[in-house]
Amino acid sequence: EPEVTQTPSHQVTQMGQEVILRCVPISNHLYFYWYRQILGQKVEFLVSFYNNEISEKSEIFDDQFSVERPDGSNFTLKIRSTKLEDSAMYFCASSSLTWAGEGNEQFFGPGTRLTVL
Amino acid sequence: DAKTTQPPSMDCAEGRAANLPCNHSTISGNEYVYWYRQIHSQGPQYIIHGLKNNETNEMASLIITEDRKSSTLILPHATLRDTAVYYCIVSPSGSARQLTFGSGTQLTVLP
């Protein structure tokens, strides 16, 4: 069964450093997402991406964040200058819509645990 | 997006049916009801979704009331591995919209 994969599973970085989290969405999916979950808190939406541009983003997704689909398979989230409060689990998701009236089930990866020291 | 209300926790005996309720009284006509679950900080797992009709798949059944203001997720024979936080989410159709996760229901399946 196809699945979303994410690397690395755990990333430790120093405050102020740049990190890139990587995701390989399900191969025929066209819509990609990043969510995060701070320990003990709700899953929060960050950004959605379609046709090589951002579709929607939350207030969390400020100028320190960027997303990219550098090739036909990877989808990345970059945090330019990490802060302590960026420590969280980051989940990538993907979905496929084929007609306007259908549902949009999103399939999530296992997550990357980011620890900022 | 419409908001949902779920009980914070429920217990269920192993082998019994788990019935998880959700209220979504302000749901709009084009909004689907989705159910996801999250097992101990793993990525959320899609379970099932529906618009108006009841739905069933290999994991669960979804019962939506006729007025669509509430729904129930049914796990027919709960196992210990079904212990998780279950999220009921409503979201419009036909668009790659964000999923807004609430606090969900912590289901504990007891041996």
mmCIF file of C-alpha atoms in Angstrom:
data_model
loop_
_atom_site.group_PDB
_atom_site.id
_atom_site.type_symbol
_atom_site.label_atom_id
_atom_site.label_comp_id
_atom_site.label_asym_id
_atom_site.label_seq_id
_atom_site.Cartn_x
_atom_site.Cartn_y
_atom_site.Cartn_z
ATOM 1 C CA GLU A 1 0.000 0.000 0.000
ATOM 2 C CA PRO A 2 1.486 3.391 -0.960
ATOM 3 C CA GLU A 3 2.453 5.640 1.911
ATOM 4 C CA VAL A 4 3.962 9.007 2.690
ATOM 5 C CA THR A 5 7.531 8.832 3.948
ATOM 6 C CA GLN A 6 9.509 11.434 5.869
ATOM 7 C CA THR A 7 13.178 11.913 6.666
ATOM 8 C CA PRO A 8 14.821 12.225 9.055
ATOM 9 C CA SER A 9 12.721 10.693 11.802
ATOM 10 C CA HIS A 10 14.465 12.881 14.373
ATOM 11 C CA GLN A 11 16.435 16.094 13.846
ATOM 12 C CA VAL A 12 18.323 17.925 16.559
ATOM 13 C CA THR A 13 19.582 21.403 15.792
ATOM 14 C CA GLN A 14 20.903 24.487 17.498
ATOM 15 C CA MET A 15 18.783 27.614 17.745
ATOM 16 C CA GLY A 16 19.364 29.860 14.744
ATOM 17 C CA GLN A 17 20.348 27.033 12.410
ATOM 18 C CA GLU A 18 18.525 26.156 9.219
ATOM 19 C CA VAL A 19 16.783 22.802 8.884
ATOM 20 C CA ILE A 20 15.194 21.057 5.940
ATOM 21 C CA LEU A 21 12.589 18.389 6.524
ATOM 22 C CA ARG A 22 11.921 16.030 3.666
ATOM 23 C CA CYS A 23 8.845 14.181 2.542
ATOM 24 C CA VAL A 24 8.029 11.831 -0.298
ATOM 25 C CA PRO A 25 4.278 12.033 -0.935
ATOM 26 C CA ILE A 26 2.230 9.248 -2.472
ATOM 27 C CA SER A 27 3.244 9.123 -6.111
ATOM 28 C CA ASN A 28 0.006 10.067 -7.900
ATOM 29 C CA HIS A 29 -1.034 12.726 -5.407
ATOM 30 C CA LEU A 30 -1.101 16.352 -6.418
ATOM 31 C CA TYR A 31 -1.744 18.207 -3.153
ATOM 32 C CA PHE A 32 0.811 18.410 -0.373
ATOM 33 C CA TYR A 33 0.644 19.680 3.171
ATOM 34 C CA TRP A 34 2.720 20.306 6.259
ATOM 35 C CA TYR A 35 1.314 20.164 9.777
ATOM 36 C CA ARG A 36 3.018 20.322 13.122
ATOM 37 C CA GLN A 37 2.237 19.137 16.624
ATOM 38 C CA ILE A 38 3.940 20.594 19.651
ATOM 39 C CA LEU A 39 4.205 18.020 22.420
ATOM 40 C CA GLY A 40 0.876 17.603 24.163
ATOM 41 C CA GLN A 41 -0.941 20.015 21.841
ATOM 42 C CA LYS A 42 -3.213 19.776 18.819
ATOM 43 C CA VAL A 43 -2.120 19.041 15.277
ATOM 44 C CA GLU A 44 -1.818 22.417 13.527
ATOM 45 C CA PHE A 45 -1.928 23.168 9.816
ATOM 46 C CA LEU A 46 1.048 25.021 8.367
ATOM 47 C CA VAL A 47 0.737 25.094 4.591
ATOM 48 C CA SER A 48 -0.749 23.437 1.530
ATOM 49 C CA PHE A 49 0.900 23.268 -1.878
ATOM 50 C CA TYR A 50 -0.441 22.549 -5.336
ATOM 51 C CA ASN A 51 0.885 23.045 -8.841
ATOM 52 C CA ASN A 52 4.184 24.376 -7.518
ATOM 53 C CA GLU A 53 2.718 27.106 -5.414
ATOM 54 C CA ILE A 54 1.308 27.638 -1.957
ATOM 55 C CA SER A 55 -2.474 27.241 -1.869
ATOM 56 C CA GLU A 56 -3.110 28.102 1.745
ATOM 57 C CA LYS A 57 -0.996 28.908 4.778
ATOM 58 C CA SER A 58 -1.605 29.532 8.438
ATOM 59 C CA GLU A 59 -0.386 32.344 10.652
ATOM 60 C CA ILE A 60 2.327 30.014 11.920
ATOM 61 C CA PHE A 61 3.856 29.820 8.445
ATOM 62 C CA ASP A 62 5.789 33.078 8.547
ATOM 63 C CA ASP A 63 8.833 34.224 6.583
ATOM 64 C CA GLN A 64 11.047 31.772 8.427
ATOM 65 C CA PHE A 65 9.289 28.891 6.673
ATOM 66 C CA SER A 66 9.368 27.888 3.040
ATOM 67 C CA VAL A 67 8.277 24.876 1.021
ATOM 68 C CA GLU A 68 9.552 23.467 -2.200
ATOM 69 C CA ARG A 69 9.042 20.566 -4.539
ATOM 70 C CA PRO A 70 12.571 20.357 -5.926
ATOM 71 C CA ASP A 71 11.919 17.340 -8.130
ATOM 72 C CA GLY A 72 9.091 15.013 -9.068
ATOM 73 C CA SER A 73 9.059 13.139 -5.804
ATOM 74 C CA ASN A 74 10.257 15.206 -2.839
ATOM 75 C CA PHE A 75 8.433 17.898 -0.914
ATOM 76 C CA THR A 76 10.468 19.885 1.604
ATOM 77 C CA LEU A 77 9.872 22.248 4.498
ATOM 78 C CA LYS A 78 12.696 24.646 5.329
ATOM 79 C CA ILE A 79 12.971 26.593 8.546
ATOM 80 C CA ARG A 80 15.601 29.283 8.021
ATOM 81 C CA SER A 81 16.520 30.227 11.558
ATOM 82 C CA THR A 82 15.102 27.822 14.092
ATOM 83 C CA LYS A 83 13.714 28.958 17.429
ATOM 84 C CA LEU A 84 13.171 26.976 20.586
ATOM 85 C CA GLU A 85 9.416 27.111 19.972
ATOM 86 C CA ASP A 86 9.836 25.349 16.630
ATOM 87 C CA SER A 87 10.455 22.120 18.514
ATOM 88 C CA ALA A 88 7.604 19.837 17.451
ATOM 89 C CA MET A 89 6.601 16.847 15.359
ATOM 90 C CA TYR A 90 6.252 17.867 11.738
ATOM 91 C CA PHE A 91 3.895 15.838 9.594
ATOM 92 C CA CYS A 92 3.736 15.829 5.828
ATOM 93 C CA ALA A 93 0.514 14.794 4.102
ATOM 94 C CA SER A 94 -0.677 14.352 0.550
ATOM 95 C CA SER A 95 -4.003 13.993 -1.195
ATOM 96 C CA SER A 96 -5.498 13.603 -4.626
ATOM 97 C CA LEU A 97 -8.633 15.253 -5.944
ATOM 98 C CA THR A 98 -10.082 14.163 -9.235
ATOM 99 C CA TRP A 99 -13.399 15.995 -9.260
ATOM 100 C CA ALA A 100 -14.833 19.027 -7.563
ATOM 101 C CA GLY A 101 -17.430 17.332 -5.417
ATOM 102 C CA GLU A 102 -15.435 14.599 -3.807
ATOM 103 C CA GLY A 103 -13.891 14.414 -0.396
ATOM 104 C CA ASN A 104 -10.254 15.163 0.228
ATOM 105 C CA GLU A 105 -8.774 12.482 2.401
ATOM 106 C CA GLN A 106 -5.237 13.365 3.349
ATOM 107 C CA PHE A 107 -2.651 10.701 4.067
ATOM 108 C CA PHE A 108 -0.020 11.523 6.629
ATOM 109 C CA GLY A 109 3.579 10.484 7.025
ATOM 110 C CA PRO A 110 5.102 9.248 10.283
ATOM 111 C CA GLY A 111 6.551 12.651 11.131
ATOM 112 C CA THR A 112 9.905 14.225 11.888
ATOM 113 C CA ARG A 113 10.600 15.119 15.477
ATOM 114 C CA LEU A 114 12.471 18.425 15.486
ATOM 115 C CA THR A 115 14.310 19.373 18.647
ATOM 116 C CA VAL A 116 15.796 22.865 18.826
ATOM 117 C CA LEU A 117 18.389 23.376 21.566
ATOM 118 C CA ASP B 1 -15.030 25.607 8.787
ATOM 119 C CA ALA B 2 -17.653 24.115 11.073
ATOM 120 C CA LYS B 3 -16.533 23.146 14.522
ATOM 121 C CA THR B 4 -16.973 19.738 16.068
ATOM 122 C CA THR B 5 -17.583 18.596 19.621
ATOM 123 C CA GLN B 6 -16.347 15.240 20.897
ATOM 124 C CA PRO B 7 -16.163 13.707 24.371
ATOM 125 C CA PRO B 8 -12.593 13.927 25.692
ATOM 126 C CA SER B 9 -12.332 10.249 26.547
ATOM 127 C CA MET B 10 -14.084 6.894 26.276
ATOM 128 C CA ASP B 11 -13.353 3.336 27.263
ATOM 129 C CA CYS B 12 -14.349 0.219 25.405
ATOM 130 C CA ALA B 13 -13.915 -3.479 26.177
ATOM 131 C CA GLU B 14 -11.792 -5.458 23.743
ATOM 132 C CA GLY B 15 -13.956 -7.254 21.192
ATOM 133 C CA ARG B 16 -16.903 -4.932 21.702
ATOM 134 C CA ALA B 17 -18.069 -2.226 19.349
ATOM 135 C CA ALA B 18 -16.709 1.250 20.027
ATOM 136 C CA ASN B 19 -19.153 4.028 19.205
ATOM 137 C CA LEU B 20 -17.556 7.464 19.074
ATOM 138 C CA PRO B 21 -19.956 10.415 18.813
ATOM 139 C CA CYS B 22 -19.367 13.782 17.224
ATOM 140 C CA ASN B 23 -21.542 16.885 17.061
ATOM 141 C CA HIS B 24 -21.196 19.253 14.127
ATOM 142 C CA SER B 25 -24.363 21.291 14.352
ATOM 143 C CA THR B 26 -23.114 24.132 12.115
ATOM 144 C CA ILE B 27 -21.993 21.922 9.234
ATOM 145 C CA SER B 28 -22.589 23.357 5.756
ATOM 146 C CA GLY B 29 -24.119 21.535 2.828
ATOM 147 C CA ASN B 30 -20.832 20.961 1.017
ATOM 148 C CA GLU B 31 -18.818 19.881 4.035
ATOM 149 C CA TYR B 32 -17.728 16.312 4.491
ATOM 150 C CA VAL B 33 -17.269 14.607 7.844
ATOM 151 C CA TYR B 34 -13.841 13.003 8.234
ATOM 152 C CA TRP B 35 -12.513 10.735 10.915
ATOM 153 C CA TYR B 36 -8.842 10.337 11.659
ATOM 154 C CA ARG B 37 -6.993 8.743 14.503
ATOM 155 C CA GLN B 38 -3.571 9.235 16.022
ATOM 156 C CA ILE B 39 -1.804 6.479 17.866
ATOM 157 C CA HIS B 40 0.703 7.850 20.362
ATOM 158 C CA SER B 41 2.234 10.752 18.373
ATOM 159 C CA GLN B 42 2.354 8.825 15.107
ATOM 160 C CA GLY B 43 1.026 10.584 12.023
ATOM 161 C CA PRO B 44 -2.754 10.945 11.901
ATOM 162 C CA GLN B 45 -4.336 8.021 10.092
ATOM 163 C CA TYR B 46 -7.317 8.491 7.808
ATOM 164 C CA ILE B 47 -10.238 6.238 8.755
ATOM 165 C CA ILE B 48 -13.338 7.182 6.802
ATOM 166 C CA HIS B 49 -15.353 10.112 5.495
ATOM 167 C CA GLY B 50 -18.903 10.811 4.375
ATOM 168 C CA LEU B 51 -21.222 13.524 3.171
ATOM 169 C CA LYS B 52 -24.812 12.419 3.761
ATOM 170 C CA ASN B 53 -25.030 8.664 3.525
ATOM 171 C CA ASN B 54 -23.687 6.117 5.955
ATOM 172 C CA GLU B 55 -20.349 4.709 4.933
ATOM 173 C CA THR B 56 -18.464 1.527 5.710
ATOM 174 C CA ASN B 57 -14.950 0.386 4.936
ATOM 175 C CA GLU B 58 -12.580 -2.233 6.257
ATOM 176 C CA MET B 59 -11.748 -0.152 9.307
ATOM 177 C CA ALA B 60 -15.027 1.346 10.468
ATOM 178 C CA SER B 61 -18.560 2.511 9.788
ATOM 179 C CA LEU B 62 -19.737 6.096 9.772
ATOM 180 C CA ILE B 63 -23.312 6.908 10.649
ATOM 181 C CA ILE B 64 -24.448 10.459 9.831
ATOM 182 C CA THR B 65 -27.806 11.681 11.100
ATOM 183 C CA GLU B 66 -30.364 12.806 8.566
ATOM 184 C CA ASP B 67 -29.951 16.466 9.544
ATOM 185 C CA ARG B 68 -26.151 15.986 9.363
ATOM 186 C CA LYS B 69 -25.676 17.696 12.702
ATOM 187 C CA SER B 70 -24.009 14.715 14.293
ATOM 188 C CA SER B 71 -22.261 11.487 13.415
ATOM 189 C CA THR B 72 -20.973 8.325 15.030
ATOM 190 C CA LEU B 73 -17.863 6.372 14.166
ATOM 191 C CA ILE B 74 -18.242 2.678 14.857
ATOM 192 C CA LEU B 75 -15.326 0.306 15.290
ATOM 193 C CA PRO B 76 -17.199 -3.018 15.166
ATOM 194 C CA HIS B 77 -14.761 -5.163 17.156
ATOM 195 C CA ALA B 78 -12.301 -2.996 19.027
ATOM 196 C CA THR B 79 -8.812 -4.335 19.689
ATOM 197 C CA LEU B 80 -6.053 -3.057 21.950
ATOM 198 C CA ARG B 81 -4.387 -1.589 18.855
ATOM 199 C CA ASP B 82 -7.389 0.706 18.373
ATOM 200 C CA THR B 83 -6.390 2.661 21.471
ATOM 201 C CA ALA B 84 -5.793 6.144 20.050
ATOM 202 C CA VAL B 85 -7.072 9.706 19.868
ATOM 203 C CA TYR B 86 -9.927 9.894 17.370
ATOM 204 C CA TYR B 87 -10.614 13.145 15.559
ATOM 205 C CA CYS B 88 -13.852 14.158 13.890
ATOM 206 C CA ILE B 89 -13.260 16.925 11.340
ATOM 207 C CA VAL B 90 -15.521 18.717 8.886
ATOM 208 C CA SER B 91 -14.112 20.261 5.747
ATOM 209 C CA PRO B 92 -15.466 21.466 2.407
ATOM 210 C CA SER B 93 -15.480 19.179 -0.603
ATOM 211 C CA GLY B 94 -13.638 19.716 -3.819
ATOM 212 C CA SER B 95 -10.719 21.646 -2.467
ATOM 213 C CA ALA B 96 -7.407 20.875 -0.873
ATOM 214 C CA ARG B 97 -8.387 22.565 2.333
ATOM 215 C CA GLN B 98 -6.586 22.294 5.588
ATOM 216 C CA LEU B 99 -7.831 19.883 8.183
ATOM 217 C CA THR B 100 -8.540 21.569 11.499
ATOM 218 C CA PHE B 101 -7.831 19.136 14.306
ATOM 219 C CA GLY B 102 -9.517 19.557 17.650
ATOM 220 C CA SER B 103 -8.681 17.738 20.841
ATOM 221 C CA GLY B 104 -10.446 14.541 19.753
ATOM 222 C CA THR B 105 -11.590 11.600 21.859
ATOM 223 C CA GLN B 106 -9.034 9.439 23.627
ATOM 224 C CA LEU B 107 -10.360 5.911 23.151
ATOM 225 C CA THR B 108 -8.891 3.342 25.479
ATOM 226 C CA VAL B 109 -9.626 -0.289 24.664
ATOM 227 C CA LEU B 110 -9.473 -2.364 27.800
ATOM 228 C CA PRO B 111 -8.485 -6.038 27.882
#
